[in-house]
mmCIF file of C-alpha atoms in Angstrom:
data_model
loop_
_atom_site.group_PDB
_atom_site.id
_atom_site.type_symbol
_atom_site.label_atom_id
_atom_site.label_comp_id
_atom_site.label_asym_id
_atom_site.label_seq_id
_atom_site.Cartn_x
_atom_site.Cartn_y
_atom_site.Cartn_z
ATOM 1 C CA MET R 1270 -0.026 0.063 -0.016
ATOM 2 C CA LYS R 1271 2.846 2.385 0.974
ATOM 3 C CA ASN R 1272 4.659 1.551 -2.225
ATOM 4 C CA TYR R 1273 1.489 2.318 -4.208
ATOM 5 C CA LEU R 1274 1.137 5.746 -2.636
ATOM 6 C CA ARG R 1275 4.700 6.489 -3.053
ATOM 7 C CA GLU R 1276 4.555 5.679 -6.787
ATOM 8 C CA TYR R 1277 1.385 7.509 -7.111
ATOM 9 C CA PHE R 1278 2.601 10.897 -5.636
ATOM 10 C CA SER R 1279 6.076 10.764 -7.036
ATOM 11 C CA PHE R 1280 6.938 13.054 -10.102
ATOM 12 C CA THR R 1281 9.514 13.131 -12.630
ATOM 13 C CA LYS R 1282 11.950 16.036 -13.028
ATOM 14 C CA LYS R 1283 10.072 17.522 -15.981
ATOM 15 C CA GLU R 1284 6.742 17.204 -13.981
ATOM 16 C CA ARG R 1285 8.153 19.100 -11.030
ATOM 17 C CA THR R 1286 9.402 21.736 -13.326
ATOM 18 C CA GLY R 1287 6.008 22.139 -14.956
ATOM 19 C CA ILE R 1288 4.333 22.497 -11.600
ATOM 20 C CA ILE R 1289 6.712 25.100 -10.482
ATOM 21 C CA VAL R 1290 6.117 27.159 -13.574
ATOM 22 C CA LEU R 1291 2.418 26.888 -13.371
ATOM 23 C CA LEU R 1292 2.469 28.111 -9.652
ATOM 24 C CA VAL R 1293 4.594 31.044 -10.700
ATOM 25 C CA LEU R 1294 2.210 32.071 -13.479
ATOM 26 C CA ILE R 1295 -0.802 31.755 -11.153
ATOM 27 C CA GLY R 1296 1.039 33.964 -8.617
ATOM 28 C CA VAL R 1297 1.929 36.660 -11.114
ATOM 29 C CA THR R 1298 -1.769 36.733 -12.403
ATOM 30 C CA VAL R 1299 -3.088 37.293 -8.888
ATOM 31 C CA ALA R 1300 -0.559 39.880 -8.016
ATOM 32 C CA LEU R 1301 -0.620 41.867 -11.288
ATOM 33 C CA PRO R 1302 -3.692 44.103 -10.418
ATOM 34 C CA TYR R 1303 -2.030 45.243 -7.272
ATOM 35 C CA PHE R 1304 1.055 46.583 -9.143
ATOM 36 C CA ILE R 1305 -0.799 47.983 -12.276
ATOM 37 C CA ARG R 1306 -3.450 50.597 -11.577
ATOM 38 C CA VAL R 1307 -5.874 51.658 -14.331
ATOM 39 C CA PRO R 1308 -6.397 55.409 -14.137
ATOM 40 C CA SER R 1309 -10.021 56.150 -13.238
ATOM 41 C CA THR R 1310 -12.092 58.633 -15.152
ATOM 42 C CA PRO R 1311 -14.408 60.878 -13.320
ATOM 43 C CA PRO R 1312 -18.042 60.322 -14.295
ATOM 44 C CA ASP R 1313 -19.783 62.883 -16.627
ATOM 45 C CA ARG R 1314 -22.489 64.178 -14.450
ATOM 46 C CA ALA R 1315 -24.190 66.122 -17.221
ATOM 47 C CA ALA R 1316 -24.468 62.914 -19.232
ATOM 48 C CA PHE R 1317 -25.723 60.942 -16.197
ATOM 49 C CA GLU R 1318 -28.473 63.422 -15.468
ATOM 50 C CA LYS R 1319 -29.500 63.405 -19.083
ATOM 51 C CA LEU R 1320 -29.719 59.492 -19.034
ATOM 52 C CA GLN R 1321 -31.940 59.872 -15.958
ATOM 53 C CA GLN R 1322 -34.239 62.307 -17.679
ATOM 54 C CA GLN R 1323 -34.535 60.116 -20.765
ATOM 55 C CA LEU R 1324 -35.254 57.012 -18.563
ATOM 56 C CA ALA R 1325 -37.942 58.967 -16.725
ATOM 57 C CA GLN R 1326 -39.552 59.963 -19.995
ATOM 58 C CA LEU R 1327 -39.551 56.362 -21.045
ATOM 59 C CA GLU R 1328 -41.204 55.214 -17.743
ATOM 60 C CA THR R 1329 -43.798 57.897 -17.990
ATOM 61 C CA ALA R 1330 -44.699 56.886 -21.694
ATOM 62 C CA LYS R 1331 -44.817 53.219 -20.612
ATOM 63 C CA ASP R 1332 -47.284 54.061 -17.714
ATOM 64 C CA SER R 1333 -49.554 56.043 -19.914
ATOM 65 C CA GLY R 1334 -49.797 53.137 -22.478
ATOM 66 C CA TYR R 1335 -48.058 55.126 -25.282
ATOM 67 C CA GLU R 1336 -45.494 53.304 -27.379
ATOM 68 C CA ALA R 1337 -43.855 55.071 -30.246
ATOM 69 C CA PRO R 1338 -43.512 52.987 -33.404
ATOM 70 C CA TYR R 1339 -40.078 52.420 -34.699
ATOM 71 C CA THR R 1340 -38.960 54.160 -37.704
ATOM 72 C CA PRO R 1341 -35.429 54.190 -39.319
ATOM 73 C CA ASP R 1342 -34.912 57.897 -38.847
ATOM 74 C CA HIS R 1343 -35.977 57.838 -35.168
ATOM 75 C CA ASP R 1344 -33.348 58.620 -32.381
ATOM 76 C CA LEU R 1345 -32.611 55.927 -29.789
ATOM 77 C CA VAL R 1346 -34.883 57.837 -27.392
ATOM 78 C CA THR R 1347 -38.039 59.187 -28.901
ATOM 79 C CA GLU R 1348 -39.137 62.798 -28.616
ATOM 80 C CA SER R 1349 -41.363 63.479 -25.670
ATOM 81 C CA ARG R 1350 -44.713 65.146 -26.357
ATOM 82 C CA ASP R 1351 -45.485 67.512 -23.470
ATOM 83 C CA GLU R 1352 -48.433 69.148 -25.237
ATOM 84 C CA GLU R 1353 -51.783 67.349 -25.805
ATOM 85 C CA VAL R 1354 -52.496 66.525 -29.431
ATOM 86 C CA VAL R 1355 -55.314 68.782 -30.787
ATOM 87 C CA LEU R 1356 -56.913 68.364 -34.213
ATOM 88 C CA PHE R 1357 -58.246 71.425 -35.967
ATOM 89 C CA ALA R 1358 -58.770 72.822 -39.461
ATOM 90 C CA PHE R 1359 -55.631 74.234 -40.887
ATOM 91 C CA ASP R 1360 -53.890 75.497 -44.042
ATOM 92 C CA PRO R 1361 -50.519 73.570 -44.372
ATOM 93 C CA ASN R 1362 -49.190 76.571 -46.457
ATOM 94 C CA ARG R 1363 -49.632 78.982 -43.519
ATOM 95 C CA LEU R 1364 -49.328 76.797 -40.362
ATOM 96 C CA PRO R 1365 -46.202 77.516 -38.199
ATOM 97 C CA ALA R 1366 -44.046 74.978 -36.603
ATOM 98 C CA GLU R 1367 -45.892 75.372 -33.348
ATOM 99 C CA GLY R 1368 -49.003 74.530 -35.026
ATOM 100 C CA TRP R 1369 -47.742 71.384 -36.515
ATOM 101 C CA LYS R 1370 -46.527 70.284 -33.048
ATOM 102 C CA ARG R 1371 -49.981 70.856 -31.670
ATOM 103 C CA LEU R 1372 -51.322 68.407 -34.229
ATOM 104 C CA GLY R 1373 -48.936 65.842 -32.865
ATOM 105 C CA ILE R 1374 -46.263 66.103 -35.521
ATOM 106 C CA ARG R 1375 -42.602 65.720 -34.335
ATOM 107 C CA GLU R 1376 -40.545 68.850 -33.993
ATOM 108 C CA ARG R 1377 -37.954 67.651 -36.519
ATOM 109 C CA THR R 1378 -40.700 66.935 -39.137
ATOM 110 C CA ALA R 1379 -42.224 70.418 -38.460
ATOM 111 C CA HIS R 1380 -38.898 72.004 -39.398
ATOM 112 C CA VAL R 1381 -38.718 69.901 -42.558
ATOM 113 C CA ILE R 1382 -42.140 71.218 -43.553
ATOM 114 C CA GLN R 1383 -41.024 74.913 -42.785
ATOM 115 C CA HIS R 1384 -37.882 74.430 -44.748
ATOM 116 C CA TYR R 1385 -39.963 73.169 -47.733
ATOM 117 C CA LEU R 1386 -42.184 76.157 -47.693
ATOM 118 C CA ALA R 1387 -39.270 78.543 -47.242
ATOM 119 C CA LYS R 1388 -37.621 77.138 -50.424
ATOM 120 C CA GLY R 1389 -40.713 77.964 -52.339
ATOM 121 C CA GLY R 1390 -42.537 74.760 -52.065
ATOM 122 C CA ARG R 1391 -46.311 74.813 -51.653
ATOM 123 C CA PHE R 1392 -49.117 72.367 -50.903
ATOM 124 C CA ARG R 1393 -51.633 72.383 -53.704
ATOM 125 C CA ARG R 1394 -53.660 69.410 -52.760
ATOM 126 C CA PRO R 1395 -54.156 67.845 -49.333
ATOM 127 C CA ASP R 1396 -52.595 64.574 -50.344
ATOM 128 C CA ASP R 1397 -49.398 66.462 -51.151
ATOM 129 C CA LEU R 1398 -48.593 65.814 -47.327
ATOM 130 C CA TYR R 1399 -47.687 62.339 -48.412
ATOM 131 C CA LYS R 1400 -44.515 63.784 -50.141
ATOM 132 C CA ILE R 1401 -43.016 65.194 -46.946
ATOM 133 C CA TYR R 1402 -40.056 63.129 -45.728
ATOM 134 C CA GLY R 1403 -40.559 61.948 -42.041
ATOM 135 C CA LEU R 1404 -44.371 62.428 -42.228
ATOM 136 C CA ARG R 1405 -45.854 58.953 -41.591
ATOM 137 C CA LYS R 1406 -48.816 57.655 -43.664
ATOM 138 C CA GLU R 1407 -50.952 57.132 -40.592
ATOM 139 C CA GLU R 1408 -50.199 60.848 -39.550
ATOM 140 C CA VAL R 1409 -51.260 61.998 -42.988
ATOM 141 C CA ASP R 1410 -54.446 59.957 -42.919
ATOM 142 C CA ARG R 1411 -55.360 61.435 -39.586
ATOM 143 C CA LEU R 1412 -54.771 65.031 -40.743
ATOM 144 C CA LEU R 1413 -56.317 64.943 -44.200
ATOM 145 C CA PRO R 1414 -59.902 65.560 -43.080
ATOM 146 C CA TYR R 1415 -58.728 68.751 -41.436
ATOM 147 C CA VAL R 1416 -56.730 70.188 -44.363
ATOM 148 C CA THR R 1417 -58.182 73.321 -45.951
ATOM 149 C CA ILE R 1418 -56.020 74.993 -48.663
ATOM 150 C CA GLU R 1419 -56.889 78.497 -49.531
ATOM 151 C CA ALA R 1420 -56.719 79.543 -53.122
ATOM 152 C CA ILE R 1421 -53.683 81.634 -54.232
ATOM 153 C CA GLU R 1422 -54.336 85.233 -54.911
ATOM 154 C CA PRO R 1423 -53.128 86.107 -58.416
ATOM 155 C CA ALA R 1424 -50.375 88.741 -58.551
ATOM 156 C CA LYS R 1425 -51.179 92.165 -59.954
ATOM 157 C CA GLU R 1426 -50.588 92.472 -63.709
ATOM 158 C CA ARG R 1427 -49.032 95.201 -65.543
ATOM 159 C CA PRO R 1428 -51.344 97.203 -67.994
ATOM 160 C CA VAL R 1429 -51.196 95.369 -71.317
ATOM 161 C CA ALA R 1430 -52.228 97.069 -74.557
ATOM 162 C CA GLY R 1431 -55.691 96.152 -75.704
ATOM 163 C CA ARG R 1432 -56.845 95.148 -72.195
ATOM 164 C CA THR R 1433 -59.103 97.357 -70.177
ATOM 165 C CA PRO R 1434 -58.757 97.789 -66.434
ATOM 166 C CA ASP R 1435 -62.219 95.993 -65.968
ATOM 167 C CA SER R 1436 -60.962 92.967 -67.841
ATOM 168 C CA ILE R 1437 -57.728 92.946 -65.887
ATOM 169 C CA ALA R 1438 -59.704 93.144 -62.585
ATOM 170 C CA HIS R 1439 -62.054 90.419 -63.540
ATOM 171 C CA HIS R 1440 -58.882 88.257 -64.603
ATOM 172 C CA ASN R 1441 -57.339 89.041 -61.140
ATOM 173 C CA LEU R 1442 -60.279 87.842 -59.160
ATOM 174 C CA PRO R 1443 -59.431 84.941 -56.753
ATOM 175 C CA LYS R 1444 -60.711 81.544 -57.871
ATOM 176 C CA ARG R 1445 -63.244 79.716 -55.600
ATOM 177 C CA PHE R 1446 -63.310 76.022 -55.204
ATOM 178 C CA LYS R 1447 -66.599 74.590 -56.270
ATOM 179 C CA GLU R 1448 -68.584 72.190 -53.972
ATOM 180 C CA PRO R 1449 -68.098 68.718 -55.312
ATOM 181 C CA ALA R 1450 -71.267 67.278 -56.859
ATOM 182 C CA VAL R 1451 -73.112 64.133 -55.703
ATOM 183 C CA ILE R 1452 -71.451 61.179 -57.448
ATOM 184 C CA ASP R 1453 -72.752 57.715 -58.221
ATOM 185 C CA ILE R 1454 -70.405 55.307 -56.564
ATOM 186 C CA ASN R 1455 -70.918 52.613 -59.078
ATOM 187 C CA THR R 1456 -70.105 54.709 -62.126
ATOM 188 C CA ALA R 1457 -67.622 57.306 -60.666
ATOM 189 C CA ASP R 1458 -63.998 57.095 -61.823
ATOM 190 C CA THR R 1459 -61.013 57.976 -59.725
ATOM 191 C CA THR R 1460 -61.103 61.586 -60.916
ATOM 192 C CA ALA R 1461 -64.613 62.051 -59.374
ATOM 193 C CA PHE R 1462 -63.618 60.446 -56.049
ATOM 194 C CA ILE R 1463 -60.479 62.592 -55.825
ATOM 195 C CA ALA R 1464 -62.571 65.626 -56.054
ATOM 196 C CA LEU R 1465 -64.073 64.634 -52.696
ATOM 197 C CA ARG R 1466 -62.431 66.306 -49.645
ATOM 198 C CA GLY R 1467 -59.797 63.994 -48.052
ATOM 199 C CA ILE R 1468 -59.564 61.591 -50.908
ATOM 200 C CA GLY R 1469 -56.338 61.364 -52.700
ATOM 201 C CA SER R 1470 -55.197 59.299 -55.697
ATOM 202 C CA LYS R 1471 -54.383 56.179 -53.695
ATOM 203 C CA LEU R 1472 -57.650 56.111 -51.738
ATOM 204 C CA ALA R 1473 -59.590 56.777 -55.080
ATOM 205 C CA GLN R 1474 -57.906 53.806 -56.769
ATOM 206 C CA ARG R 1475 -58.487 51.613 -53.634
ATOM 207 C CA ILE R 1476 -62.262 52.522 -53.820
ATOM 208 C CA VAL R 1477 -62.512 51.714 -57.460
ATOM 209 C CA HIS R 1478 -60.484 48.440 -57.065
ATOM 210 C CA PHE R 1479 -62.676 47.420 -54.082
ATOM 211 C CA ARG R 1480 -65.753 48.065 -56.185
ATOM 212 C CA GLU R 1481 -64.512 45.886 -59.057
ATOM 213 C CA LYS R 1482 -63.566 42.991 -56.710
ATOM 214 C CA LEU R 1483 -67.054 43.181 -55.175
ATOM 215 C CA GLY R 1484 -68.961 43.321 -58.527
ATOM 216 C CA GLY R 1485 -70.307 46.772 -57.604
ATOM 217 C CA PHE R 1486 -71.714 48.483 -54.639
ATOM 218 C CA TYR R 1487 -75.366 48.036 -53.399
ATOM 219 C CA ALA R 1488 -75.162 50.492 -50.526
ATOM 220 C CA VAL R 1489 -73.204 53.600 -49.802
ATOM 221 C CA GLU R 1490 -71.846 52.185 -46.491
ATOM 222 C CA GLN R 1491 -69.759 49.714 -48.546
ATOM 223 C CA VAL R 1492 -67.437 52.500 -49.612
ATOM 224 C CA GLY R 1493 -66.464 52.867 -45.888
ATOM 225 C CA GLU R 1494 -65.080 49.339 -45.936
ATOM 226 C CA THR R 1495 -62.339 50.319 -48.332
ATOM 227 C CA TYR R 1496 -58.898 49.603 -46.957
ATOM 228 C CA GLY R 1497 -57.130 52.509 -45.532
ATOM 229 C CA LEU R 1498 -60.133 54.912 -45.652
ATOM 230 C CA PRO R 1499 -60.517 56.647 -42.264
ATOM 231 C CA ASP R 1500 -64.050 56.582 -40.817
ATOM 232 C CA SER R 1501 -63.730 60.267 -40.188
ATOM 233 C CA THR R 1502 -63.133 60.941 -43.881
ATOM 234 C CA PHE R 1503 -65.882 58.587 -44.954
ATOM 235 C CA GLN R 1504 -68.520 60.403 -42.634
ATOM 236 C CA GLN R 1505 -67.356 63.695 -44.243
ATOM 237 C CA ILE R 1506 -67.911 62.522 -47.849
ATOM 238 C CA ARG R 1507 -70.906 60.253 -47.175
ATOM 239 C CA LYS R 1508 -73.574 62.956 -47.995
ATOM 240 C CA LEU R 1509 -71.956 63.240 -51.553
ATOM 241 C CA LEU R 1510 -72.136 59.610 -52.312
ATOM 242 C CA HIS R 1511 -75.271 58.141 -54.119
ATOM 243 C CA CYS R 1512 -76.134 54.551 -55.043
ATOM 244 C CA PRO R 1513 -79.418 54.859 -57.169
ATOM 245 C CA SER R 1514 -79.855 51.531 -59.000
ATOM 246 C CA PRO R 1515 -76.886 49.179 -58.709
ATOM 247 C CA ALA R 1516 -76.266 46.616 -61.414
ATOM 248 C CA LEU R 1517 -74.256 44.071 -59.562
ATOM 249 C CA ARG R 1518 -72.134 41.218 -60.949
ATOM 250 C CA THR R 1519 -73.452 38.002 -59.469
ATOM 251 C CA ILE R 1520 -71.855 34.571 -59.017
ATOM 252 C CA ASN R 1521 -73.675 31.295 -59.873
ATOM 253 C CA ILE R 1522 -73.021 29.232 -56.713
ATOM 254 C CA ASN R 1523 -74.239 26.023 -58.610
ATOM 255 C CA VAL R 1524 -71.381 26.065 -61.152
ATOM 256 C CA THR R 1525 -68.643 28.248 -59.723
ATOM 257 C CA ASP R 1526 -65.499 26.604 -58.302
ATOM 258 C CA VAL R 1527 -63.639 27.339 -55.132
ATOM 259 C CA THR R 1528 -60.873 29.382 -56.810
ATOM 260 C CA THR R 1529 -63.305 31.806 -58.335
ATOM 261 C CA LEU R 1530 -65.608 32.061 -55.177
ATOM 262 C CA GLN R 1531 -62.654 32.715 -52.808
ATOM 263 C CA GLN R 1532 -61.638 35.898 -54.846
ATOM 264 C CA HIS R 1533 -64.762 37.732 -53.637
ATOM 265 C CA PRO R 1534 -63.947 40.045 -50.637
ATOM 266 C CA TYR R 1535 -67.083 38.859 -48.733
ATOM 267 C CA ILE R 1536 -66.484 35.142 -49.246
ATOM 268 C CA ARG R 1537 -62.844 34.124 -49.020
ATOM 269 C CA TRP R 1538 -61.612 30.482 -48.975
ATOM 270 C CA PRO R 1539 -63.285 28.954 -45.880
ATOM 271 C CA LEU R 1540 -66.747 29.940 -46.972
ATOM 272 C CA ALA R 1541 -66.065 29.228 -50.671
ATOM 273 C CA ASN R 1542 -64.906 25.719 -49.662
ATOM 274 C CA ALA R 1543 -67.918 25.124 -47.495
ATOM 275 C CA ILE R 1544 -70.329 26.237 -50.327
ATOM 276 C CA VAL R 1545 -68.710 23.802 -52.914
ATOM 277 C CA GLN R 1546 -68.572 20.976 -50.431
ATOM 278 C CA TYR R 1547 -72.297 21.290 -49.596
ATOM 279 C CA ARG R 1548 -73.090 21.309 -53.242
ATOM 280 C CA GLN R 1549 -71.105 18.199 -53.901
ATOM 281 C CA GLN R 1550 -72.832 16.335 -51.088
ATOM 282 C CA HIS R 1551 -76.500 17.538 -51.523
ATOM 283 C CA GLY R 1552 -76.810 18.592 -55.166
ATOM 284 C CA VAL R 1553 -77.424 21.874 -56.728
ATOM 285 C CA TYR R 1554 -78.909 24.766 -54.731
ATOM 286 C CA GLU R 1555 -82.494 25.383 -55.270
ATOM 287 C CA SER R 1556 -82.379 28.805 -53.499
ATOM 288 C CA VAL R 1557 -79.738 30.983 -52.072
ATOM 289 C CA ASP R 1558 -81.473 30.490 -48.609
ATOM 290 C CA GLN R 1559 -80.058 26.852 -48.626
ATOM 291 C CA LEU R 1560 -76.651 28.324 -47.641
ATOM 292 C CA LEU R 1561 -78.062 28.726 -44.127
ATOM 293 C CA GLN R 1562 -77.677 24.950 -43.835
ATOM 294 C CA ILE R 1563 -73.890 25.560 -43.671
ATOM 295 C CA ASN R 1564 -72.777 25.940 -40.147
ATOM 296 C CA THR R 1565 -70.608 29.035 -40.782
ATOM 297 C CA VAL R 1566 -73.373 30.913 -42.606
ATOM 298 C CA THR R 1567 -75.427 33.095 -40.249
ATOM 299 C CA PRO R 1568 -78.486 35.278 -41.371
ATOM 300 C CA VAL R 1569 -76.227 38.285 -41.134
ATOM 301 C CA VAL R 1570 -73.485 36.929 -43.421
ATOM 302 C CA LEU R 1571 -76.162 35.672 -45.896
ATOM 303 C CA GLU R 1572 -77.729 39.194 -46.137
ATOM 304 C CA LYS R 1573 -74.386 40.605 -46.859
ATOM 305 C CA ILE R 1574 -73.465 38.298 -49.730
ATOM 306 C CA ARG R 1575 -76.962 37.587 -51.050
ATOM 307 C CA PRO R 1576 -76.884 40.464 -53.563
ATOM 308 C CA TYR R 1577 -73.825 38.919 -55.216
ATOM 309 C CA LEU R 1578 -75.196 35.281 -55.435
ATOM 310 C CA ALA R 1579 -77.272 33.522 -58.040
ATOM 311 C CA ILE R 1580 -78.430 29.824 -58.610
ATOM 312 C CA GLU R 1581 -78.659 30.068 -62.474
#
């Protein structure tokens, strides 16, 4: 037993040398911090106080339930909004920077708008706001119903040979915007929709595209279902929309396949598949009311899609 322990704890000359070197390295590593002192840098108190203010603003925003959406041009800490957002009618060509901030627009974006106007730029239509860098789409959609652009007063003209003072005065009268006429929502083109207050080219195209996919409108309220159309804007133009006698494009549910049915905005794939499956199991539909036999079809759903369905 003693011989075994002696052999186990005995080391060769190379092993003893390695152990000594290892112990020396460990000792140097432990003692090194006591001999080499890293110069300490005094803390920047101003930066520390600024960081505390930013953290306090973030905590306040978190408690209030506000969470600023991320955008690529945003700073690491979003700008705080001390003033309450107030929506009011305004002319973007005359509104100062403080007015933009009252509307909830960031100070940086307000300065961009002022710089654009100072360089000779001008908003001629409400949807020109979409062109401003840093102004988000949802912000423009929120502001469009309140945009009122005044007509430009024409500059005074020099007397021209052959023109009387009366004709010059008549030529210099300021132009007045005409109140848009009532339009038929099933025959109006994008130009007619753009003439309505708060409707730009993109919204006009979406309304016409939605109408084509439906197969026509049977009620004015359907225009309000257009993607991206704010309800406030729809309520303002609603009195100018008219749906006299719609001629709808119908779908024959006895012969139409799933692919065609699901393209309708009111049907989509689950309902389209259920309609075809029921027809394959029970035969052709004798009336549109038979769709109520499908579990997913309620009376409300049926009344919504009924104008677009046919059985022959």
